[in-house]
């Protein structure tokens, strides 16, 4: 054997030995990790209880609740157990808890945390109930091991899913995020570290919605959340007294736009709100909360997200060139906001001016003598040059307040005192033309049918752009969410073509992936189709309406409530709001109008009535349209809906 061959053989044997050694080390490390995880689960297991519920509902909208066991975590040796609110959505008639000894005992709900979606239970037991050790918040690090533990699958042996901490301060400062598999099989159970200490309690959550089922669609997806146990312990004494916890509100609305780029400038401050009583006013910009700098609206959401009603915060606000300070005690609810009406519709092709197209009968504008053709110059000494700027001004006012309006009529300036009124819910029998001039098609813009593609979604989507579209005339968007079944685009267009041309509308028809049903998760797809149309065409954001039939109507409510910055109206044809969908507060910056059809023989007639009462209680303008058939609209009924959509840009 040559010297080169001997050296090569020695090198090969050395490398082989090194690789065997490394493989053995990897096996040793893997074995040690497995042992550590097993020991961690064994340490926390005595504090993890199995919960069984009896009776109640088995479905919330499209979400099946199931009737299997769930999980809870002992947080106090006196018999207090914390769990996820998701586990009790069905309003069970009785609750049974299996204690560490195996004994089953009744439990009762003591209190709920409506901010972090938790429920506190109480059992009576003489046996010792071990309380787990909480990981201090400052020790939680992104990238560390996390174990999601539940006791839903086996009463004797906890189920476990392994992951890492992928983020902290998620869901606006309320949760830890883990990529472990988190689902109903471990909701209410602990998320532990490798030593068996509890990082937090597992719950479904979403940064975009606050209902008890928000985030449940992400189960087992690698996106899961846990409420830090240290935060739970901080509010435990209050909950043990039977007091529910609620998110803290101060009663302001911020200017529209991206929350990640815009400062926290206040567009409206509700009268009688704690913020208003503390001296906060529209136009102020929040620059500090409890000494924490606030540069963007997202920073404010992070600062306020963890706060409860009853907490007091210290604000620093920028008002002109001065800083103003205010102490505000947050509240559970504020008086529902009602958007006021001046009483006019604007012409849509009067750039740089607000020219009155229509005056609503019995409105403040009508009583003050404002006429069609008047040019609105000032409101309360503030110059207004377009409809959006006037809407911002009106957002800080309320019905029954008086405003001074200056109009130009035949080159004469006339002042009038207008008493603002509530939003109209009646539909006019007719409306004048939307433009002063006859529209000509823009040859540079694609009109007719246009395919809308969203790369990350397999769903199809069509848009119809009327031939008389002109970029200088902002158009509304009708987002048509069809009922289950076949989609006949030609028949649909034959009904909508004239409406789109006469009322300056683009028709958008996103399609469900399954032709027989809409899924709640398709809200994101609908959102992205609207965003594409807004990016490619001149859109009047005051006239974006979600028009849904049956299941499409339910999706319309869900989409509108989740995407307040996009939608200004919902038309629900033979549809009611999804069960347990939380109605958000009426937003001064993002107003929302509702039209519900009501047919005597409809299977959802009772729920439509309940929805209208709930929405009206929150001061949303709701129009109920009686129809002859729940299945189809006649020409008169359809025409009334078209006119209702045409008056969405009212001032």
PDB file of C-alpha atoms in Angstrom, residues 97-371:
ATOM      1  CA  UNK A  97     -63.689  18.197  37.372  1.00  0.00           C
ATOM      2  CA  UNK A  98     -61.468  15.139  37.829  1.00  0.00           C
ATOM      3  CA  UNK A  99     -58.975  15.972  40.598  1.00  0.00           C
ATOM      4  CA  UNK A 100     -55.399  14.618  40.810  1.00  0.00           C
ATOM      5  CA  UNK A 101     -56.623  11.719  42.980  1.00  0.00           C
ATOM      6  CA  UNK A 102     -59.074  10.657  40.269  1.00  0.00           C
ATOM      7  CA  UNK A 103     -62.097  11.882  42.219  1.00  0.00           C
ATOM      8  CA  UNK A 104     -64.777  13.646  40.139  1.00  0.00           C
ATOM      9  CA  UNK A 105     -66.360  16.676  41.760  1.00  0.00           C
ATOM     10  CA  UNK A 106     -68.800  19.401  40.633  1.00  0.00           C
ATOM     11  CA  UNK A 107     -67.477  22.846  39.775  1.00  0.00           C
ATOM     12  CA  UNK A 108     -69.070  26.230  39.307  1.00  0.00           C
ATOM     13  CA  UNK A 109     -68.055  29.266  37.289  1.00  0.00           C
ATOM     14  CA  UNK A 110     -66.853  32.011  39.635  1.00  0.00           C
ATOM     15  CA  UNK A 111     -65.774  34.722  37.178  1.00  0.00           C
ATOM     16  CA  UNK A 112     -64.720  35.382  33.590  1.00  0.00           C
ATOM     17  CA  UNK A 113     -61.893  37.383  32.078  1.00  0.00           C
ATOM     18  CA  UNK A 114     -63.460  38.830  28.902  1.00  0.00           C
ATOM     19  CA  UNK A 115     -60.167  40.362  27.787  1.00  0.00           C
ATOM     20  CA  UNK A 116     -57.980  37.262  27.917  1.00  0.00           C
ATOM     21  CA  UNK A 117     -60.838  34.782  27.350  1.00  0.00           C
ATOM     22  CA  UNK A 118     -60.432  32.861  30.610  1.00  0.00           C
ATOM     23  CA  UNK A 119     -62.870  31.288  33.065  1.00  0.00           C
ATOM     24  CA  UNK A 120     -62.255  30.750  36.790  1.00  0.00           C
ATOM     25  CA  UNK A 121     -63.877  27.652  38.318  1.00  0.00           C
ATOM     26  CA  UNK A 122     -64.263  26.608  41.959  1.00  0.00           C
ATOM     27  CA  UNK A 123     -64.424  23.087  43.370  1.00  0.00           C
ATOM     28  CA  UNK A 124     -64.875  21.966  46.970  1.00  0.00           C
ATOM     29  CA  UNK A 125     -62.345  19.344  48.017  1.00  0.00           C
ATOM     30  CA  UNK A 126     -60.501  18.195  51.117  1.00  0.00           C
ATOM     31  CA  UNK A 127     -57.568  16.753  49.189  1.00  0.00           C
ATOM     32  CA  UNK A 128     -54.447  18.855  48.625  1.00  0.00           C
ATOM     33  CA  UNK A 129     -54.485  20.710  45.310  1.00  0.00           C
ATOM     34  CA  UNK A 130     -50.950  21.445  44.061  1.00  0.00           C
ATOM     35  CA  UNK A 131     -50.354  24.889  42.551  1.00  0.00           C
ATOM     36  CA  UNK A 132     -47.686  25.004  39.800  1.00  0.00           C
ATOM     37  CA  UNK A 133     -44.735  27.377  39.735  1.00  0.00           C
ATOM     38  CA  UNK A 134     -45.084  30.314  37.335  1.00  0.00           C
ATOM     39  CA  UNK A 135     -42.203  31.410  35.115  1.00  0.00           C
ATOM     40  CA  UNK A 136     -41.405  35.105  35.769  1.00  0.00           C
ATOM     41  CA  UNK A 137     -42.185  37.200  32.700  1.00  0.00           C
ATOM     42  CA  UNK A 138     -38.630  38.512  32.472  1.00  0.00           C
ATOM     43  CA  UNK A 139     -37.308  34.950  32.135  1.00  0.00           C
ATOM     44  CA  UNK A 140     -39.452  34.048  29.118  1.00  0.00           C
ATOM     45  CA  UNK A 141     -37.272  34.087  26.004  1.00  0.00           C
ATOM     46  CA  UNK A 142     -38.097  33.676  22.324  1.00  0.00           C
ATOM     47  CA  UNK A 143     -36.641  30.376  21.097  1.00  0.00           C
ATOM     48  CA  UNK A 144     -36.877  28.450  24.377  1.00  0.00           C
ATOM     49  CA  UNK A 145     -38.654  25.102  24.609  1.00  0.00           C
ATOM     50  CA  UNK A 146     -42.401  25.151  25.282  1.00  0.00           C
ATOM     51  CA  UNK A 147     -44.649  22.182  26.054  1.00  0.00           C
ATOM     52  CA  UNK A 148     -48.416  22.414  25.493  1.00  0.00           C
ATOM     53  CA  UNK A 149     -50.071  20.105  28.020  1.00  0.00           C
ATOM     54  CA  UNK A 150     -53.687  18.940  28.153  1.00  0.00           C
ATOM     55  CA  UNK A 151     -55.735  16.227  29.807  1.00  0.00           C
ATOM     56  CA  UNK A 152     -58.550  15.883  27.292  1.00  0.00           C
ATOM     57  CA  UNK A 153     -57.417  12.669  25.584  1.00  0.00           C
ATOM     58  CA  UNK A 154     -56.547  10.463  28.572  1.00  0.00           C
ATOM     59  CA  UNK A 155     -57.639  11.034  32.158  1.00  0.00           C
ATOM     60  CA  UNK A 156     -54.583   9.202  33.531  1.00  0.00           C
ATOM     61  CA  UNK A 157     -51.881  10.565  31.268  1.00  0.00           C
ATOM     62  CA  UNK A 158     -51.543  14.172  30.028  1.00  0.00           C
ATOM     63  CA  UNK A 159     -51.164  14.769  26.301  1.00  0.00           C
ATOM     64  CA  UNK A 160     -48.189  16.870  25.215  1.00  0.00           C
ATOM     65  CA  UNK A 161     -47.100  18.836  22.154  1.00  0.00           C
ATOM     66  CA  UNK A 162     -43.573  20.235  21.829  1.00  0.00           C
ATOM     67  CA  UNK A 163     -42.578  23.560  20.318  1.00  0.00           C
ATOM     68  CA  UNK A 164     -40.693  26.750  21.014  1.00  0.00           C
ATOM     69  CA  UNK A 165     -41.700  30.230  22.107  1.00  0.00           C
ATOM     70  CA  UNK A 166     -41.974  32.080  18.793  1.00  0.00           C
ATOM     71  CA  UNK A 167     -42.962  35.527  20.127  1.00  0.00           C
ATOM     72  CA  UNK A 168     -43.871  37.491  23.242  1.00  0.00           C
ATOM     73  CA  UNK A 169     -46.375  40.303  23.787  1.00  0.00           C
ATOM     74  CA  UNK A 170     -48.680  39.011  21.065  1.00  0.00           C
ATOM     75  CA  UNK A 171     -52.376  39.880  20.676  1.00  0.00           C
ATOM     76  CA  UNK A 172     -51.573  43.439  21.763  1.00  0.00           C
ATOM     77  CA  UNK A 173     -49.486  42.569  24.785  1.00  0.00           C
ATOM     78  CA  UNK A 174     -51.695  39.844  26.244  1.00  0.00           C
ATOM     79  CA  UNK A 175     -50.188  36.542  25.102  1.00  0.00           C
ATOM     80  CA  UNK A 176     -47.137  34.382  24.458  1.00  0.00           C
ATOM     81  CA  UNK A 177     -47.000  32.668  21.051  1.00  0.00           C
ATOM     82  CA  UNK A 178     -45.818  29.082  20.597  1.00  0.00           C
ATOM     83  CA  UNK A 179     -45.510  26.845  17.553  1.00  0.00           C
ATOM     84  CA  UNK A 180     -46.556  23.774  19.554  1.00  0.00           C
ATOM     85  CA  UNK A 181     -49.831  22.204  18.419  1.00  0.00           C
ATOM     86  CA  UNK A 182     -52.513  24.038  20.381  1.00  0.00           C
ATOM     87  CA  UNK A 183     -56.136  22.974  19.960  1.00  0.00           C
ATOM     88  CA  UNK A 184     -59.304  22.078  21.911  1.00  0.00           C
ATOM     89  CA  UNK A 185     -57.414  19.029  23.176  1.00  0.00           C
ATOM     90  CA  UNK A 186     -55.290  21.313  25.380  1.00  0.00           C
ATOM     91  CA  UNK A 187     -57.176  24.655  25.594  1.00  0.00           C
ATOM     92  CA  UNK A 188     -57.176  25.611  29.263  1.00  0.00           C
ATOM     93  CA  UNK A 189     -54.050  23.583  29.971  1.00  0.00           C
ATOM     94  CA  UNK A 190     -50.565  24.906  30.736  1.00  0.00           C
ATOM     95  CA  UNK A 191     -47.761  25.879  28.401  1.00  0.00           C
ATOM     96  CA  UNK A 192     -44.655  24.886  30.363  1.00  0.00           C
ATOM     97  CA  UNK A 193     -40.923  25.320  30.064  1.00  0.00           C
ATOM     98  CA  UNK A 194     -38.443  22.430  30.027  1.00  0.00           C
ATOM     99  CA  UNK A 195     -38.404  22.425  33.844  1.00  0.00           C
ATOM    100  CA  UNK A 196     -42.156  21.998  34.221  1.00  0.00           C
ATOM    101  CA  UNK A 197     -42.786  25.573  35.295  1.00  0.00           C
ATOM    102  CA  UNK A 198     -45.875  27.185  33.777  1.00  0.00           C
ATOM    103  CA  UNK A 199     -45.358  29.869  31.161  1.00  0.00           C
ATOM    104  CA  UNK A 200     -49.056  30.442  30.573  1.00  0.00           C
ATOM    105  CA  UNK A 201     -52.541  29.016  30.045  1.00  0.00           C
ATOM    106  CA  UNK A 202     -53.494  27.933  26.508  1.00  0.00           C
ATOM    107  CA  UNK A 203     -56.350  29.821  24.821  1.00  0.00           C
ATOM    108  CA  UNK A 204     -57.524  30.518  21.253  1.00  0.00           C
ATOM    109  CA  UNK A 205     -57.009  34.213  20.470  1.00  0.00           C
ATOM    110  CA  UNK A 206     -56.786  36.589  17.536  1.00  0.00           C
ATOM    111  CA  UNK A 207     -55.355  40.111  17.246  1.00  0.00           C
ATOM    112  CA  UNK A 208     -58.219  41.034  14.905  1.00  0.00           C
ATOM    113  CA  UNK A 209     -61.275  39.815  16.811  1.00  0.00           C
ATOM    114  CA  UNK A 210     -62.391  39.581  20.427  1.00  0.00           C
ATOM    115  CA  UNK A 211     -65.070  36.870  20.424  1.00  0.00           C
ATOM    116  CA  UNK A 212     -64.636  33.690  22.460  1.00  0.00           C
ATOM    117  CA  UNK A 213     -64.121  31.644  19.274  1.00  0.00           C
ATOM    118  CA  UNK A 214     -61.581  34.053  17.756  1.00  0.00           C
ATOM    119  CA  UNK A 215     -58.423  32.175  16.806  1.00  0.00           C
ATOM    120  CA  UNK A 216     -60.008  28.720  17.081  1.00  0.00           C
ATOM    121  CA  UNK A 217     -59.581  28.301  13.313  1.00  0.00           C
ATOM    122  CA  UNK A 218     -55.782  28.214  13.846  1.00  0.00           C
ATOM    123  CA  UNK A 219     -55.814  25.013  15.903  1.00  0.00           C
ATOM    124  CA  UNK A 220     -52.842  22.696  15.329  1.00  0.00           C
ATOM    125  CA  UNK A 221     -51.436  25.212  12.810  1.00  0.00           C
ATOM    126  CA  UNK A 222     -48.262  26.134  14.674  1.00  0.00           C
ATOM    127  CA  UNK A 223     -49.816  29.454  15.709  1.00  0.00           C
ATOM    128  CA  UNK A 224     -51.062  29.227  19.275  1.00  0.00           C
ATOM    129  CA  UNK A 225     -51.284  31.476  22.293  1.00  0.00           C
ATOM    130  CA  UNK A 226     -51.009  31.300  26.059  1.00  0.00           C
ATOM    131  CA  UNK A 227     -51.858  33.915  28.676  1.00  0.00           C
ATOM    132  CA  UNK A 228     -48.833  34.322  31.007  1.00  0.00           C
ATOM    133  CA  UNK A 229     -49.575  32.700  34.375  1.00  0.00           C
ATOM    134  CA  UNK A 230     -47.886  35.588  36.136  1.00  0.00           C
ATOM    135  CA  UNK A 231     -50.468  37.948  34.585  1.00  0.00           C
ATOM    136  CA  UNK A 232     -53.297  35.624  35.640  1.00  0.00           C
ATOM    137  CA  UNK A 233     -52.016  35.505  39.219  1.00  0.00           C
ATOM    138  CA  UNK A 234     -51.928  39.300  39.301  1.00  0.00           C
ATOM    139  CA  UNK A 235     -55.701  39.521  38.767  1.00  0.00           C
ATOM    140  CA  UNK A 236     -56.660  36.284  40.521  1.00  0.00           C
ATOM    141  CA  UNK A 237     -57.770  37.884  43.790  1.00  0.00           C
ATOM    142  CA  UNK A 238     -60.323  40.035  41.968  1.00  0.00           C
ATOM    143  CA  UNK A 239     -61.739  37.060  40.066  1.00  0.00           C
ATOM    144  CA  UNK A 240     -61.919  34.960  43.253  1.00  0.00           C
ATOM    145  CA  UNK A 241     -64.362  37.550  44.586  1.00  0.00           C
ATOM    146  CA  UNK A 242     -66.700  36.767  41.678  1.00  0.00           C
ATOM    147  CA  UNK A 243     -65.902  39.884  39.662  1.00  0.00           C
ATOM    148  CA  UNK A 244     -65.634  39.600  35.882  1.00  0.00           C
ATOM    149  CA  UNK A 245     -62.769  41.392  34.140  1.00  0.00           C
ATOM    150  CA  UNK A 246     -63.287  43.437  30.968  1.00  0.00           C
ATOM    151  CA  UNK A 247     -61.004  45.233  28.500  1.00  0.00           C
ATOM    152  CA  UNK A 248     -60.468  48.862  29.494  1.00  0.00           C
ATOM    153  CA  UNK A 249     -61.876  51.573  27.229  1.00  0.00           C
ATOM    154  CA  UNK A 250     -61.257  55.313  27.237  1.00  0.00           C
ATOM    155  CA  UNK A 251     -63.658  56.417  24.478  1.00  0.00           C
ATOM    156  CA  UNK A 252     -61.538  57.744  21.615  1.00  0.00           C
ATOM    157  CA  UNK A 253     -61.227  56.890  17.926  1.00  0.00           C
ATOM    158  CA  UNK A 254     -57.965  57.343  16.046  1.00  0.00           C
ATOM    159  CA  UNK A 255     -57.543  58.724  12.557  1.00  0.00           C
ATOM    160  CA  UNK A 256     -57.798  56.128   9.817  1.00  0.00           C
ATOM    161  CA  UNK A 257     -54.851  54.549   8.039  1.00  0.00           C
ATOM    162  CA  UNK A 258     -52.202  51.964   8.787  1.00  0.00           C
ATOM    163  CA  UNK A 259     -51.791  51.474  12.531  1.00  0.00           C
ATOM    164  CA  UNK A 260     -48.127  50.651  11.884  1.00  0.00           C
ATOM    165  CA  UNK A 261     -47.276  53.978  10.258  1.00  0.00           C
ATOM    166  CA  UNK A 262     -49.702  56.606  11.560  1.00  0.00           C
ATOM    167  CA  UNK A 263     -49.303  58.475  14.873  1.00  0.00           C
ATOM    168  CA  UNK A 264     -51.976  58.029  17.541  1.00  0.00           C
ATOM    169  CA  UNK A 265     -53.899  61.153  16.529  1.00  0.00           C
ATOM    170  CA  UNK A 266     -57.418  61.306  17.924  1.00  0.00           C
ATOM    171  CA  UNK A 267     -60.112  61.781  15.292  1.00  0.00           C
ATOM    172  CA  UNK A 268     -63.036  61.719  17.726  1.00  0.00           C
ATOM    173  CA  UNK A 269     -63.468  61.761  21.489  1.00  0.00           C
ATOM    174  CA  UNK A 270     -66.876  60.637  22.640  1.00  0.00           C
ATOM    175  CA  UNK A 271     -68.794  62.995  24.876  1.00  0.00           C
ATOM    176  CA  UNK A 272     -69.374  61.500  28.361  1.00  0.00           C
ATOM    177  CA  UNK A 273     -66.407  59.142  27.876  1.00  0.00           C
ATOM    178  CA  UNK A 274     -63.626  59.023  30.519  1.00  0.00           C
ATOM    179  CA  UNK A 275     -61.205  60.515  27.982  1.00  0.00           C
ATOM    180  CA  UNK A 276     -63.485  63.486  27.283  1.00  0.00           C
ATOM    181  CA  UNK A 277     -64.077  64.080  30.982  1.00  0.00           C
ATOM    182  CA  UNK A 278     -60.287  64.045  31.511  1.00  0.00           C
ATOM    183  CA  UNK A 279     -59.874  66.830  28.947  1.00  0.00           C
ATOM    184  CA  UNK A 280     -58.848  64.810  25.871  1.00  0.00           C
ATOM    185  CA  UNK A 281     -60.099  66.319  22.608  1.00  0.00           C
ATOM    186  CA  UNK A 282     -60.214  65.511  18.897  1.00  0.00           C
ATOM    187  CA  UNK A 283     -56.959  66.578  17.248  1.00  0.00           C
ATOM    188  CA  UNK A 284     -54.781  65.598  20.216  1.00  0.00           C
ATOM    189  CA  UNK A 285     -51.994  63.087  19.571  1.00  0.00           C
ATOM    190  CA  UNK A 286     -51.123  60.547  22.274  1.00  0.00           C
ATOM    191  CA  UNK A 287     -47.333  60.489  22.709  1.00  0.00           C
ATOM    192  CA  UNK A 288     -46.977  58.633  26.042  1.00  0.00           C
ATOM    193  CA  UNK A 289     -48.895  56.098  28.136  1.00  0.00           C
ATOM    194  CA  UNK A 290     -47.550  55.660  31.675  1.00  0.00           C
ATOM    195  CA  UNK A 291     -44.142  56.894  30.526  1.00  0.00           C
ATOM    196  CA  UNK A 292     -44.066  54.522  27.553  1.00  0.00           C
ATOM    197  CA  UNK A 293     -43.370  56.371  24.256  1.00  0.00           C
ATOM    198  CA  UNK A 294     -46.163  56.108  21.670  1.00  0.00           C
ATOM    199  CA  UNK A 295     -44.988  56.810  18.140  1.00  0.00           C
ATOM    200  CA  UNK A 296     -47.515  54.777  16.168  1.00  0.00           C
ATOM    201  CA  UNK A 297     -51.090  53.624  16.667  1.00  0.00           C
ATOM    202  CA  UNK A 298     -49.832  50.048  17.075  1.00  0.00           C
ATOM    203  CA  UNK A 299     -47.766  51.185  20.083  1.00  0.00           C
ATOM    204  CA  UNK A 300     -50.960  52.496  21.691  1.00  0.00           C
ATOM    205  CA  UNK A 301     -52.769  49.202  21.096  1.00  0.00           C
ATOM    206  CA  UNK A 302     -49.873  47.378  22.771  1.00  0.00           C
ATOM    207  CA  UNK A 303     -49.942  49.768  25.720  1.00  0.00           C
ATOM    208  CA  UNK A 304     -53.708  49.520  26.240  1.00  0.00           C
ATOM    209  CA  UNK A 305     -54.246  45.872  25.228  1.00  0.00           C
ATOM    210  CA  UNK A 306     -53.376  44.343  28.637  1.00  0.00           C
ATOM    211  CA  UNK A 307     -55.330  46.960  30.649  1.00  0.00           C
ATOM    212  CA  UNK A 308     -58.619  46.212  32.362  1.00  0.00           C
ATOM    213  CA  UNK A 309     -61.644  48.364  33.084  1.00  0.00           C
ATOM    214  CA  UNK A 310     -60.900  50.105  36.379  1.00  0.00           C
ATOM    215  CA  UNK A 311     -57.202  50.599  35.623  1.00  0.00           C
ATOM    216  CA  UNK A 312     -55.959  54.203  35.591  1.00  0.00           C
ATOM    217  CA  UNK A 313     -53.490  55.350  32.950  1.00  0.00           C
ATOM    218  CA  UNK A 314     -51.459  58.538  32.612  1.00  0.00           C
ATOM    219  CA  UNK A 315     -51.404  60.093  29.144  1.00  0.00           C
ATOM    220  CA  UNK A 316     -49.185  62.733  27.618  1.00  0.00           C
ATOM    221  CA  UNK A 317     -50.831  64.349  24.594  1.00  0.00           C
ATOM    222  CA  UNK A 318     -49.455  66.736  22.006  1.00  0.00           C
ATOM    223  CA  UNK A 319     -51.890  69.595  21.374  1.00  0.00           C
ATOM    224  CA  UNK A 320     -50.477  72.054  18.884  1.00  0.00           C
ATOM    225  CA  UNK A 321     -47.038  72.973  20.222  1.00  0.00           C
ATOM    226  CA  UNK A 322     -47.855  72.050  23.823  1.00  0.00           C
ATOM    227  CA  UNK A 323     -47.908  68.822  25.811  1.00  0.00           C
ATOM    228  CA  UNK A 324     -51.023  68.137  27.876  1.00  0.00           C
ATOM    229  CA  UNK A 325     -51.272  65.469  30.585  1.00  0.00           C
ATOM    230  CA  UNK A 326     -54.360  63.517  31.609  1.00  0.00           C
ATOM    231  CA  UNK A 327     -55.194  60.700  34.028  1.00  0.00           C
ATOM    232  CA  UNK A 328     -57.933  58.395  32.749  1.00  0.00           C
ATOM    233  CA  UNK A 329     -59.692  55.563  34.551  1.00  0.00           C
ATOM    234  CA  UNK A 330     -60.657  53.013  31.910  1.00  0.00           C
ATOM    235  CA  UNK A 331     -64.221  51.717  31.802  1.00  0.00           C
ATOM    236  CA  UNK A 332     -65.988  48.534  30.719  1.00  0.00           C
ATOM    237  CA  UNK A 333     -68.356  50.274  28.316  1.00  0.00           C
ATOM    238  CA  UNK A 334     -68.811  53.748  26.912  1.00  0.00           C
ATOM    239  CA  UNK A 335     -72.102  55.273  25.819  1.00  0.00           C
ATOM    240  CA  UNK A 336     -72.624  53.899  22.277  1.00  0.00           C
ATOM    241  CA  UNK A 337     -71.553  56.400  19.658  1.00  0.00           C
ATOM    242  CA  UNK A 338     -74.143  57.586  17.126  1.00  0.00           C
ATOM    243  CA  UNK A 339     -72.836  59.099  13.911  1.00  0.00           C
ATOM    244  CA  UNK A 340     -74.639  62.384  13.101  1.00  0.00           C
ATOM    245  CA  UNK A 341     -76.229  63.484   9.829  1.00  0.00           C
ATOM    246  CA  UNK A 342     -75.939  66.951   8.325  1.00  0.00           C
ATOM    247  CA  UNK A 343     -78.587  65.919   5.804  1.00  0.00           C
ATOM    248  CA  UNK A 344     -77.119  65.990   2.279  1.00  0.00           C
ATOM    249  CA  UNK A 345     -75.679  63.816  -0.473  1.00  0.00           C
ATOM    250  CA  UNK A 346     -72.694  65.268  -2.405  1.00  0.00           C
ATOM    251  CA  UNK A 347     -72.197  65.319  -6.162  1.00  0.00           C
ATOM    252  CA  UNK A 348     -69.475  62.817  -7.067  1.00  0.00           C
ATOM    253  CA  UNK A 349     -67.696  64.716  -9.834  1.00  0.00           C
ATOM    254  CA  UNK A 350     -67.257  68.042  -8.030  1.00  0.00           C
ATOM    255  CA  UNK A 351     -63.540  67.788  -7.253  1.00  0.00           C
ATOM    256  CA  UNK A 352     -62.294  70.304  -4.714  1.00  0.00           C
ATOM    257  CA  UNK A 353     -65.777  71.178  -3.512  1.00  0.00           C
ATOM    258  CA  UNK A 354     -68.856  69.739  -1.816  1.00  0.00           C
ATOM    259  CA  UNK A 355     -71.820  70.423  -4.090  1.00  0.00           C
ATOM    260  CA  UNK A 356     -75.186  69.319  -2.719  1.00  0.00           C
ATOM    261  CA  UNK A 357     -76.804  66.629  -4.870  1.00  0.00           C
ATOM    262  CA  UNK A 358     -79.742  65.826  -2.575  1.00  0.00           C
ATOM    263  CA  UNK A 359     -81.200  67.098   0.698  1.00  0.00           C
ATOM    264  CA  UNK A 360     -82.801  64.530   3.005  1.00  0.00           C
ATOM    265  CA  UNK A 361     -86.363  65.479   3.973  1.00  0.00           C
ATOM    266  CA  UNK A 362     -86.857  66.362   7.654  1.00  0.00           C
ATOM    267  CA  UNK A 363     -83.081  66.625   8.177  1.00  0.00           C
ATOM    268  CA  UNK A 364     -81.274  69.506   9.818  1.00  0.00           C
ATOM    269  CA  UNK A 365     -80.052  70.655   6.397  1.00  0.00           C
ATOM    270  CA  UNK A 366     -83.604  70.734   5.038  1.00  0.00           C
ATOM    271  CA  UNK A 367     -84.873  72.654   8.066  1.00  0.00           C
ATOM    272  CA  UNK A 368     -82.030  75.180   7.689  1.00  0.00           C
ATOM    273  CA  UNK A 369     -82.900  75.833   4.046  1.00  0.00           C
ATOM    274  CA  UNK A 370     -79.882  74.223   2.384  1.00  0.00           C
ATOM    275  CA  UNK A 371     -80.705  73.478  -1.263  1.00  0.00           C
TER     276      UNK A 371
END
